[in-house]
Tab-separated table of N, CA, C and O in Angstrom:
chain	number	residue	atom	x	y	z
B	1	UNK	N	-12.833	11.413	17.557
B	1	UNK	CA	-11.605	12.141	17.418
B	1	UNK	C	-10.538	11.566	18.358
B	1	UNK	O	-9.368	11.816	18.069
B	2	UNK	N	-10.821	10.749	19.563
B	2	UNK	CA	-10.332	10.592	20.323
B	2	UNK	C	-9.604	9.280	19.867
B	2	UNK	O	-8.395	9.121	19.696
B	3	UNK	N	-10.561	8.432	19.719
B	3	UNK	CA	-9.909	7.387	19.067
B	3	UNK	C	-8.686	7.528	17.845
B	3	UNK	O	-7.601	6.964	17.984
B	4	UNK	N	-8.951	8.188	16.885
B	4	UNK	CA	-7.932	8.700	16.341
B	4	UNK	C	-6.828	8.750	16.246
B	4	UNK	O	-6.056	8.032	15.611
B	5	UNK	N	-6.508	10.321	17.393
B	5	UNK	CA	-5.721	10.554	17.883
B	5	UNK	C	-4.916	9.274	18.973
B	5	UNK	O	-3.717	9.315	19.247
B	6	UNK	N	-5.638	8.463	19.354
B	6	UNK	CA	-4.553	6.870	20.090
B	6	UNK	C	-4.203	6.165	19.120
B	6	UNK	O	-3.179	5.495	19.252
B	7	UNK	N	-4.991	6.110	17.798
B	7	UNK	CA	-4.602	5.072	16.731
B	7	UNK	C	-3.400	5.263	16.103
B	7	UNK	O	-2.452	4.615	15.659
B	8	UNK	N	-3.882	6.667	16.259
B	8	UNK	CA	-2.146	7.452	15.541
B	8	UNK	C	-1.026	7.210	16.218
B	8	UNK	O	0.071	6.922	15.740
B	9	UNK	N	-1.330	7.337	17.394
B	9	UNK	CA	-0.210	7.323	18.419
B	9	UNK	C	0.386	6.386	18.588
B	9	UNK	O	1.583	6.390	18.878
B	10	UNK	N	-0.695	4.819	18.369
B	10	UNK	CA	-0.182	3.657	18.658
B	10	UNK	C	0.477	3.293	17.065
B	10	UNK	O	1.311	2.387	17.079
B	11	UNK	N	0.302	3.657	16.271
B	11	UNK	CA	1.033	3.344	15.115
B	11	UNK	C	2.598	3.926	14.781
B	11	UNK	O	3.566	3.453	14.185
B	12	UNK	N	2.298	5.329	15.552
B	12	UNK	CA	3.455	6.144	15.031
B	12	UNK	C	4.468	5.144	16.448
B	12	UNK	O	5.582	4.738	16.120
B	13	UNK	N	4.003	4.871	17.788
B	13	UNK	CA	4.684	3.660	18.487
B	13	UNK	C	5.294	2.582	18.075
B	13	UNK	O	6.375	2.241	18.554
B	14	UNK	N	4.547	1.766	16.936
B	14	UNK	CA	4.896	1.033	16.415
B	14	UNK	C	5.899	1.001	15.349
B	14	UNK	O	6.667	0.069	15.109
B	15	UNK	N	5.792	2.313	14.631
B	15	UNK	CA	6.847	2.305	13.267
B	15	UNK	C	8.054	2.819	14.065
B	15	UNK	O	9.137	2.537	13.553
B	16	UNK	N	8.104	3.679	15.486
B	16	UNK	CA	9.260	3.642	15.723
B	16	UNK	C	10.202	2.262	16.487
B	16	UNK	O	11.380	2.089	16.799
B	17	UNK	N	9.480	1.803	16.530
B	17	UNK	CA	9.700	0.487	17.713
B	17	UNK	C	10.427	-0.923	16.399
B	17	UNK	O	11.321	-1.751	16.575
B	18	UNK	N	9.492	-0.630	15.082
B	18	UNK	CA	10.040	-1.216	13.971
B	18	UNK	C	11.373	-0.954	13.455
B	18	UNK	O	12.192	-1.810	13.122
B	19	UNK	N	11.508	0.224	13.423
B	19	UNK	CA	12.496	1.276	12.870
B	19	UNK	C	13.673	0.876	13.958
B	19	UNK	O	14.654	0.637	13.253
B	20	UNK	N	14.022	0.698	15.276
B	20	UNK	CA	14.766	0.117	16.111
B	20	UNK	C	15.002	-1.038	15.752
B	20	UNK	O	16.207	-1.289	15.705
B	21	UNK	N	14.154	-2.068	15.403
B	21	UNK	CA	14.709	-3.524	15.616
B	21	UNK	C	15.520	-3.717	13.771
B	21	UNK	O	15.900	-4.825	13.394
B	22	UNK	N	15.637	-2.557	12.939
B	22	UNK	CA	16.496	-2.636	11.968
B	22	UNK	C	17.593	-2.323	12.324
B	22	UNK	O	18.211	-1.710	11.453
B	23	UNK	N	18.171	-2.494	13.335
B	23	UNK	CA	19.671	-2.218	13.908
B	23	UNK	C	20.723	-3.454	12.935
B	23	UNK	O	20.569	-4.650	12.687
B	24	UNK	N	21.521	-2.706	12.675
B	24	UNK	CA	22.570	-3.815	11.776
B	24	UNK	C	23.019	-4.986	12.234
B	24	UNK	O	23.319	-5.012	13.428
B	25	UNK	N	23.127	-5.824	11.694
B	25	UNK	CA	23.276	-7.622	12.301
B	25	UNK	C	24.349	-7.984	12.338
B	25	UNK	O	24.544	-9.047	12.927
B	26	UNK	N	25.932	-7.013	11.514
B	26	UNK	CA	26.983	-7.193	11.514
B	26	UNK	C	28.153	-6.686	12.945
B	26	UNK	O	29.363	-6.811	13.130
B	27	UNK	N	27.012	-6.088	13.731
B	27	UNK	CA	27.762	-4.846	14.588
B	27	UNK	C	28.376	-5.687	15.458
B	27	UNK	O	27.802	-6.573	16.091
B	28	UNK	N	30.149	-5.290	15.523
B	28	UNK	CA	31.184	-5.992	16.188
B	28	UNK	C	30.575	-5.920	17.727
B	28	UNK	O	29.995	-4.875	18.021
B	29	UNK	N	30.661	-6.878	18.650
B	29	UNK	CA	30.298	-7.407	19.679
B	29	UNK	C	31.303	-6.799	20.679
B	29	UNK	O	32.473	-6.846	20.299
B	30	UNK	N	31.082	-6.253	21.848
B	30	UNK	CA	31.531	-5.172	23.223
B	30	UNK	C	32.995	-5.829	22.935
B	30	UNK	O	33.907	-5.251	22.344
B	31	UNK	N	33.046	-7.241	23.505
B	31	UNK	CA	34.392	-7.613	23.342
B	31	UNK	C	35.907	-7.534	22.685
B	31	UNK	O	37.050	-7.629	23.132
B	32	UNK	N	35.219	-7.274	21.178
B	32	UNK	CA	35.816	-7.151	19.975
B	32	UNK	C	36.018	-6.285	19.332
B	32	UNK	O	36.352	-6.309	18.147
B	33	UNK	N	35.752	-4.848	20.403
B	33	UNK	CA	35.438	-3.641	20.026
B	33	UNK	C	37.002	-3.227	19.850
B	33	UNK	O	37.915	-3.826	20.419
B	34	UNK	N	37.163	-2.218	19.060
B	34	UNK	CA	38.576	-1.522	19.474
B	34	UNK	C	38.761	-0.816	20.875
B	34	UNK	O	37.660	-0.534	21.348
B	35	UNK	N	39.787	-0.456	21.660
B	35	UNK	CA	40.234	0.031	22.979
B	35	UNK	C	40.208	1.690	22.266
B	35	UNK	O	40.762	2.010	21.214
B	36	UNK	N	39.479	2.505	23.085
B	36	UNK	CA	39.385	4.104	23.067
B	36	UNK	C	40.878	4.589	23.096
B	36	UNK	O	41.331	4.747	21.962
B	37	UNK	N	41.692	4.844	24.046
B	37	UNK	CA	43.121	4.693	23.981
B	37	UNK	C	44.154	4.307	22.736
B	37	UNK	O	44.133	3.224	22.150
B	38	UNK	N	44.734	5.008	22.551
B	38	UNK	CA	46.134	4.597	21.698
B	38	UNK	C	47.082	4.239	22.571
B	38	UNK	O	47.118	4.745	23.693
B	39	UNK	N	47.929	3.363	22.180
B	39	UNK	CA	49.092	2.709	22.510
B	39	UNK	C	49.933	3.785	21.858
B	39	UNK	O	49.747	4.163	20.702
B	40	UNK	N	51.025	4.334	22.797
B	40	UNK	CA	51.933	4.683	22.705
B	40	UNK	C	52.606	3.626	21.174
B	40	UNK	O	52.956	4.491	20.372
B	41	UNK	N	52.754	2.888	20.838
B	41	UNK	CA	53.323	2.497	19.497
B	41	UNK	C	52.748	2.491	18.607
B	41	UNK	O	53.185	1.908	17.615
B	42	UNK	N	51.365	3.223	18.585
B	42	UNK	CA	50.516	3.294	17.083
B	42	UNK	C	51.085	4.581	17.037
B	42	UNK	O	51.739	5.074	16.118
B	43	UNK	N	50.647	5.275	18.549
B	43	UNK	CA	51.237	6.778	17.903
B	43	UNK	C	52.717	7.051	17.371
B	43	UNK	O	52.994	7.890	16.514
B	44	UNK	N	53.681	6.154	18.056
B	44	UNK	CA	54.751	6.336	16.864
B	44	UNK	C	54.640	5.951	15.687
B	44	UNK	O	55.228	6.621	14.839
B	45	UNK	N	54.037	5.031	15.351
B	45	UNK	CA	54.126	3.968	14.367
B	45	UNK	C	53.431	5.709	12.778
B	45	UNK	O	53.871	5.998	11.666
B	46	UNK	N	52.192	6.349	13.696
B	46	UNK	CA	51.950	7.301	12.487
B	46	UNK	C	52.933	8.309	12.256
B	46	UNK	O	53.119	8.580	11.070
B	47	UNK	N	53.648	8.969	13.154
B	47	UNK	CA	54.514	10.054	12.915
B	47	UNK	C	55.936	9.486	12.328
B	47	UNK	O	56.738	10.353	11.984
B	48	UNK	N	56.367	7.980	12.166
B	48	UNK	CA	57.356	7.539	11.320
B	48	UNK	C	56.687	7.435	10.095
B	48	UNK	O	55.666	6.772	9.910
B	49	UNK	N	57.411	8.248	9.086
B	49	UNK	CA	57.625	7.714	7.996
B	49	UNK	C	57.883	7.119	7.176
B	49	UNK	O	58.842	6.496	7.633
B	50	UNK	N	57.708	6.687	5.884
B	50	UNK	CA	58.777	5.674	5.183
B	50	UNK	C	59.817	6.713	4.938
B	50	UNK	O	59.736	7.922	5.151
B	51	UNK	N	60.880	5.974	4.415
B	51	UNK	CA	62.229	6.608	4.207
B	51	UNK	C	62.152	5.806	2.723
B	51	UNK	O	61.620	4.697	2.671
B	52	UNK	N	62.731	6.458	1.499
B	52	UNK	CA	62.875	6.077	0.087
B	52	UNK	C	64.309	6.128	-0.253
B	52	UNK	O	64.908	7.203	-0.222
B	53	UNK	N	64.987	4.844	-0.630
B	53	UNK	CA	66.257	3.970	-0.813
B	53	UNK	C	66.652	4.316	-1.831
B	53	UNK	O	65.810	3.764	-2.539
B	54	UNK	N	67.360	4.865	-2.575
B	54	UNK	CA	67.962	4.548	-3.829
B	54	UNK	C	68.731	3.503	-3.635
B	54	UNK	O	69.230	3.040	-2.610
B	55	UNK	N	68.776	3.155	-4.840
B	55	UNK	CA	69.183	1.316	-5.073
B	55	UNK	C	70.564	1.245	-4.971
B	55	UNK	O	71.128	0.172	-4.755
B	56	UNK	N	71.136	2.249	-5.102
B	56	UNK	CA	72.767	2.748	-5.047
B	56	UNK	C	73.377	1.946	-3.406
B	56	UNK	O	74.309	1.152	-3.275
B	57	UNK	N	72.377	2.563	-2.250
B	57	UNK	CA	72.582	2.615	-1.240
B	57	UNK	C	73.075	1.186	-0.848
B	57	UNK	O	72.611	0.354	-1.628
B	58	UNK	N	73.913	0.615	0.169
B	58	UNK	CA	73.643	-0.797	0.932
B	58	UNK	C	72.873	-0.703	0.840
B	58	UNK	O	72.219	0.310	0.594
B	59	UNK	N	72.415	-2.316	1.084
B	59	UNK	CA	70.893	-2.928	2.419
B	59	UNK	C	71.810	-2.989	3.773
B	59	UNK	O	70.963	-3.271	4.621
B	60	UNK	N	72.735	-2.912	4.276
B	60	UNK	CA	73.837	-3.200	5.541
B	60	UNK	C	73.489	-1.279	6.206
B	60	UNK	O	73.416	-0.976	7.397
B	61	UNK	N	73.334	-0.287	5.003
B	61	UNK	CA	73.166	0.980	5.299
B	61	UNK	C	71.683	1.798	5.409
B	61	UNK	O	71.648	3.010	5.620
B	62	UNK	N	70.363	0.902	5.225
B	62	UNK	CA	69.382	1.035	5.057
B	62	UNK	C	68.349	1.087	6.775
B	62	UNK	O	67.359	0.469	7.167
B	63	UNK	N	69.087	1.976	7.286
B	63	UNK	CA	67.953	1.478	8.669
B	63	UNK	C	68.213	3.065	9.590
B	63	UNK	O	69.230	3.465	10.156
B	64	UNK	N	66.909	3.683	9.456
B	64	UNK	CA	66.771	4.734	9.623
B	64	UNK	C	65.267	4.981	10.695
B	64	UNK	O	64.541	4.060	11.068
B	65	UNK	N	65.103	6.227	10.981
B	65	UNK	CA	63.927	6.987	10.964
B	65	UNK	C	63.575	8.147	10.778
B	65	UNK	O	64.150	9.137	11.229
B	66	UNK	N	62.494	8.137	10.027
B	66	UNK	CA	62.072	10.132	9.322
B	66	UNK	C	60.906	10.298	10.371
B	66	UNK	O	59.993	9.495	10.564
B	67	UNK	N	61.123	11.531	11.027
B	67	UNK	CA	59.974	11.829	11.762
B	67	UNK	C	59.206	13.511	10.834
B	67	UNK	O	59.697	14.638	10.776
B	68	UNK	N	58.086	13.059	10.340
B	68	UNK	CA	57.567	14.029	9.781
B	68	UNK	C	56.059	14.401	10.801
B	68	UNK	O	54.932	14.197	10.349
B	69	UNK	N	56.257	14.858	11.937
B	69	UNK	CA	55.408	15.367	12.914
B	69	UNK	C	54.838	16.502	12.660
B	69	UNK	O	53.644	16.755	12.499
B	70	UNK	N	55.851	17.248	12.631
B	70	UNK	CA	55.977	19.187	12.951
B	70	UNK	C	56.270	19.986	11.677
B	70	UNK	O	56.180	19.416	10.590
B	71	UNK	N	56.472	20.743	11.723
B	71	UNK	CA	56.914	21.618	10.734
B	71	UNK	C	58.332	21.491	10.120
B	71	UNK	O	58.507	21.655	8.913
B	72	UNK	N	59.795	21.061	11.362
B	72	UNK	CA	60.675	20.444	10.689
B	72	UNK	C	60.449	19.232	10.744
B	72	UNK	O	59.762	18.772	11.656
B	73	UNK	N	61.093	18.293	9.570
B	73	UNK	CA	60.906	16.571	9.278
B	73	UNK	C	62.589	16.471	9.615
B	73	UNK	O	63.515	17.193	9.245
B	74	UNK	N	62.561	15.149	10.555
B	74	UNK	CA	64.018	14.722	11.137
B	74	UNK	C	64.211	14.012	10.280
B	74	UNK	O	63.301	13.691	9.516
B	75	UNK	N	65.737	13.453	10.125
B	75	UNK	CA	65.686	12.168	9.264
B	75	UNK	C	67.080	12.068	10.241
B	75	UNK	O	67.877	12.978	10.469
B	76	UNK	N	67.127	10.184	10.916
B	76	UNK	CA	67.853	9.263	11.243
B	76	UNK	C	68.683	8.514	10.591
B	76	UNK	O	67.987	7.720	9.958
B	77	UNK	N	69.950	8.288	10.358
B	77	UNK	CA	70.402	7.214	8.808
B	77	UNK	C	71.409	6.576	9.779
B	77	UNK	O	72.386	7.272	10.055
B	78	UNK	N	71.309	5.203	10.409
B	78	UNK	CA	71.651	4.382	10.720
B	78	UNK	C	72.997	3.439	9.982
B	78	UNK	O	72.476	2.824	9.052
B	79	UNK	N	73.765	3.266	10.014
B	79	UNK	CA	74.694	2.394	9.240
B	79	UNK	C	75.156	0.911	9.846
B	79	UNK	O	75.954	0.915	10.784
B	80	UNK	N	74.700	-0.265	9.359
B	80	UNK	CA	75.258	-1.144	10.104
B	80	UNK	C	75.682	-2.293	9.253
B	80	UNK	O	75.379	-3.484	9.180
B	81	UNK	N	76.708	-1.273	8.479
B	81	UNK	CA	77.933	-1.951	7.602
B	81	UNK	C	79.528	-2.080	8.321
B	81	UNK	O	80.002	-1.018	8.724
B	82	UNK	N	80.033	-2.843	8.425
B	82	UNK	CA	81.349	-2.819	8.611
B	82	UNK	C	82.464	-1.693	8.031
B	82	UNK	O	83.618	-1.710	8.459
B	83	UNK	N	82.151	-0.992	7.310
B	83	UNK	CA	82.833	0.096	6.488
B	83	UNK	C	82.311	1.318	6.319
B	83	UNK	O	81.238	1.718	6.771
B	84	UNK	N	83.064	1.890	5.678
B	84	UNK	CA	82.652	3.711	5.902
B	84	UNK	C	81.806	3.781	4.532
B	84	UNK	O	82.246	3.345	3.468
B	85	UNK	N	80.746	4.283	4.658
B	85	UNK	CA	79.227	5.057	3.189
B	85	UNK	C	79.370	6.561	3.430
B	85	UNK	O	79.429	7.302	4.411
B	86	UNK	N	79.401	6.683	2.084
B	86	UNK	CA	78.967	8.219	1.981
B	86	UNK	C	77.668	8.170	1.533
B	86	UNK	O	77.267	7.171	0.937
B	87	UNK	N	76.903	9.188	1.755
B	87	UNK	CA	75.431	9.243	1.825
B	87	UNK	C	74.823	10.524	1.530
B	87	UNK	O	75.434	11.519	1.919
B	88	UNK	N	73.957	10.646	1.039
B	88	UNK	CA	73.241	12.213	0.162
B	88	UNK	C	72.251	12.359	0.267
B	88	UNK	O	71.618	11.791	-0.624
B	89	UNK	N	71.120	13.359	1.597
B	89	UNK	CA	69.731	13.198	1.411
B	89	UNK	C	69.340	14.121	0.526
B	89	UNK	O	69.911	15.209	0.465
B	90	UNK	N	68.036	13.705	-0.483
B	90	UNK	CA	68.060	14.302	-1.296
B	90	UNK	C	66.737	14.791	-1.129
B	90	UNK	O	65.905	13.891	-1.247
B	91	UNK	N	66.096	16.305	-0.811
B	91	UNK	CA	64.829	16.850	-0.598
B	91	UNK	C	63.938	17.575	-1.652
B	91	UNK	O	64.342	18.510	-2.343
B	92	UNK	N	62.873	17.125	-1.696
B	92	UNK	CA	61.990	17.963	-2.877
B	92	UNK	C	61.854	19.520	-2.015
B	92	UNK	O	61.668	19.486	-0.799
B	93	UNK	N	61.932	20.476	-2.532
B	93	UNK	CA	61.464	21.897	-2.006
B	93	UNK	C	62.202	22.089	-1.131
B	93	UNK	O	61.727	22.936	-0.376
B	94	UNK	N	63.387	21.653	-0.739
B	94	UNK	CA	64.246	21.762	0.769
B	94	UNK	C	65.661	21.767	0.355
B	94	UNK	O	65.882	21.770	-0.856
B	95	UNK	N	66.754	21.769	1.259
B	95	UNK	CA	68.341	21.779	1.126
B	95	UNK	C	68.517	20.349	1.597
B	95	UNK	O	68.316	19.731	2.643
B	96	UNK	N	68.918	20.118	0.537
B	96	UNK	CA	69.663	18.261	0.377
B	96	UNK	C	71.090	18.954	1.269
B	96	UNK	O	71.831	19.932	1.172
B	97	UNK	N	70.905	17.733	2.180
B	97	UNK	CA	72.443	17.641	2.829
B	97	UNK	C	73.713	17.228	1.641
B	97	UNK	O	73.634	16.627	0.570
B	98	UNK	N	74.580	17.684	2.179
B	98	UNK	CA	76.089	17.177	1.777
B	98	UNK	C	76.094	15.660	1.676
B	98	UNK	O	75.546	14.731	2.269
B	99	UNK	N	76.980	15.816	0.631
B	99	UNK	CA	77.263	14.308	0.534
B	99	UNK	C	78.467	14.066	1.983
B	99	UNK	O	79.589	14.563	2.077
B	100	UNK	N	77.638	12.980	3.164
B	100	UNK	CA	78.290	12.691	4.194
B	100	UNK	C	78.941	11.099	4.560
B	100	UNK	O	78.480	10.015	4.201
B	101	UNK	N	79.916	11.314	5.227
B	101	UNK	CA	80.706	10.452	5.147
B	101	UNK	C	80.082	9.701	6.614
B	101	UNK	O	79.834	10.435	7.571
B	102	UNK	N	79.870	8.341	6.710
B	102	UNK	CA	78.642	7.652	7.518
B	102	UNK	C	79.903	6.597	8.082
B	102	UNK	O	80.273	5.799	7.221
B	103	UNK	N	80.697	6.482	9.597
B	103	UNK	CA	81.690	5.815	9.856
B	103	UNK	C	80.728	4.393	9.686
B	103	UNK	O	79.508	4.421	9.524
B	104	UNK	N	81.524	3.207	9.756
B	104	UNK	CA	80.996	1.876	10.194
B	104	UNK	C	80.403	1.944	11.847
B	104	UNK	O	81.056	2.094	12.880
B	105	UNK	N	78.681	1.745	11.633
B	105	UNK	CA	78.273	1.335	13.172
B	105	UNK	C	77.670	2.535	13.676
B	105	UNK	O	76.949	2.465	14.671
B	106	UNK	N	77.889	3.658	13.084
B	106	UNK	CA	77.495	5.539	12.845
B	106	UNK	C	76.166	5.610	12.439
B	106	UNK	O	75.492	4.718	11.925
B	107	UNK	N	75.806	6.905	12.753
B	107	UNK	CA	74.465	7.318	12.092
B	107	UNK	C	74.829	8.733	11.840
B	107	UNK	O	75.661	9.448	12.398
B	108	UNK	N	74.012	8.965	10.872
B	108	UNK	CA	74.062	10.392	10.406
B	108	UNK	C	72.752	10.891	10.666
B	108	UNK	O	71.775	10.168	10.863
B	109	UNK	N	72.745	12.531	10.663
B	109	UNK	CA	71.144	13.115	11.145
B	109	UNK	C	71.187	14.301	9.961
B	109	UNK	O	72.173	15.030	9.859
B	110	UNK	N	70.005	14.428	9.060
B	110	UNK	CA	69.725	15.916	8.558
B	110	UNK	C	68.529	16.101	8.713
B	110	UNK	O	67.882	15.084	8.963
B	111	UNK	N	67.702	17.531	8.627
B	111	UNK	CA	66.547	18.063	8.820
B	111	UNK	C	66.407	19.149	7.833
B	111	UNK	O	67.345	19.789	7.358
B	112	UNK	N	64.903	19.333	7.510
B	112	UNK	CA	64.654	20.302	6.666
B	112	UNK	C	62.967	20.846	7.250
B	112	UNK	O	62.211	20.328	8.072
B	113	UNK	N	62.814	22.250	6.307
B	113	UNK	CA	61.501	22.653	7.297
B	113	UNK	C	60.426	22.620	6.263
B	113	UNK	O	60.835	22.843	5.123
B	114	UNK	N	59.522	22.460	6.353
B	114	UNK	CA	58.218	22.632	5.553
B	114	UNK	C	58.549	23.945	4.215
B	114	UNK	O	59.007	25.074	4.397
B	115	UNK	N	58.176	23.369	3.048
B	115	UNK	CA	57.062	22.308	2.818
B	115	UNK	C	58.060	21.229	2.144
B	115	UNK	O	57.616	20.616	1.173
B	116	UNK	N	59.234	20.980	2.537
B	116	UNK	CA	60.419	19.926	2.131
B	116	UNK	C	59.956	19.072	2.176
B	116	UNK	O	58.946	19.066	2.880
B	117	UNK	N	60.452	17.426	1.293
B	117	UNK	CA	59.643	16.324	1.900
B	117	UNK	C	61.201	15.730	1.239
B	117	UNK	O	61.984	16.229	0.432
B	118	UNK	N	61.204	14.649	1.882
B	118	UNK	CA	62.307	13.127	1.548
B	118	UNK	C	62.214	12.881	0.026
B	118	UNK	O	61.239	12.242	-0.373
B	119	UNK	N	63.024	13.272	-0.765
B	119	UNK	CA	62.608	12.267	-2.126
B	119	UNK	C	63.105	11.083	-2.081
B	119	UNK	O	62.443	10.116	-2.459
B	120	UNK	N	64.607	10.941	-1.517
B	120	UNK	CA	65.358	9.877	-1.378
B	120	UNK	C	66.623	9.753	-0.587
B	120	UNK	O	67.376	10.727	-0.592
B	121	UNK	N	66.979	8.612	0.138
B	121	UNK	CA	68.607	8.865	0.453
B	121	UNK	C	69.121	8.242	-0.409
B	121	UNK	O	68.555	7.183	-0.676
B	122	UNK	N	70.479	8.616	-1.279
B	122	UNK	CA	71.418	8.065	-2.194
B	122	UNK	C	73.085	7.747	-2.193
B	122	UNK	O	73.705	8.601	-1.558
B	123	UNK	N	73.651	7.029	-2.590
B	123	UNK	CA	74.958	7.014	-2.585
B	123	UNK	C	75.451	8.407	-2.826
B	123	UNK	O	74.686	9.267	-3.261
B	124	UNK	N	76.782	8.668	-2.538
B	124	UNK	CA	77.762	9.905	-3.332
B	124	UNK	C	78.720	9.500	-3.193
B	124	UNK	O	79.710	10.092	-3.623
């Protein structure tokens, strides 16, 4: 009985000791690991949004940022045309701003609160 009971033991030793050396052969190396930490610019990089252009708009008027973090979503509208744009944000489920008049070199700001989202900024 005695014997047995070691044979068992030394086997059930063995299949776990087997069962270890199937460790995956692809596993990225300490070096090459990712850093635990976020960089302050990933975490912006997720809470910016895209912003959606109507084709109306400049490309000279196209340079913004939507921050959809919180419960209200910011939106930034940058202008860096030589001349004056009027401009129209336009929100699904939310209050579209006025059609606003954007000086040359200006930015304009509107916000809306949940569950609003960006459909587009457009000419007016």
């Amino acid at each position: 009985m005695h014997v047995i009971r070691h044979a068992a033991a030394v086997g059930i030793a063995t299949a776990a000791l087997g069962v270890g050396a199937i460790a995956p052969v692809n596993a990225a190396p300490a070096e090459h690991a990712k850093p635990q930490g976020r960089s302050a610019q990933t975490q912006t990089d997720n809470i910016q949004a895209r912003i959606r252009w109507h084709h109306s708009v400049p490309k000279c008027a196209r340079h913004g940022s939507l921050n959809t973090s919180g419960w209200t979503d910011h939106l930034k509208i940058k202008s860096h045309c030589g001349r004056t744009v009027w401009l129209k944000v336009v929100v699904n489920h939310g209050p579209d701003s006025r059609c606003k008049k954007v000086k040359a070199h200006k930015s304009m700001k509107h916000h809306w609160g949940y569950p609003g989202s960006l459909k587009w900024v457009t000419k007016c």
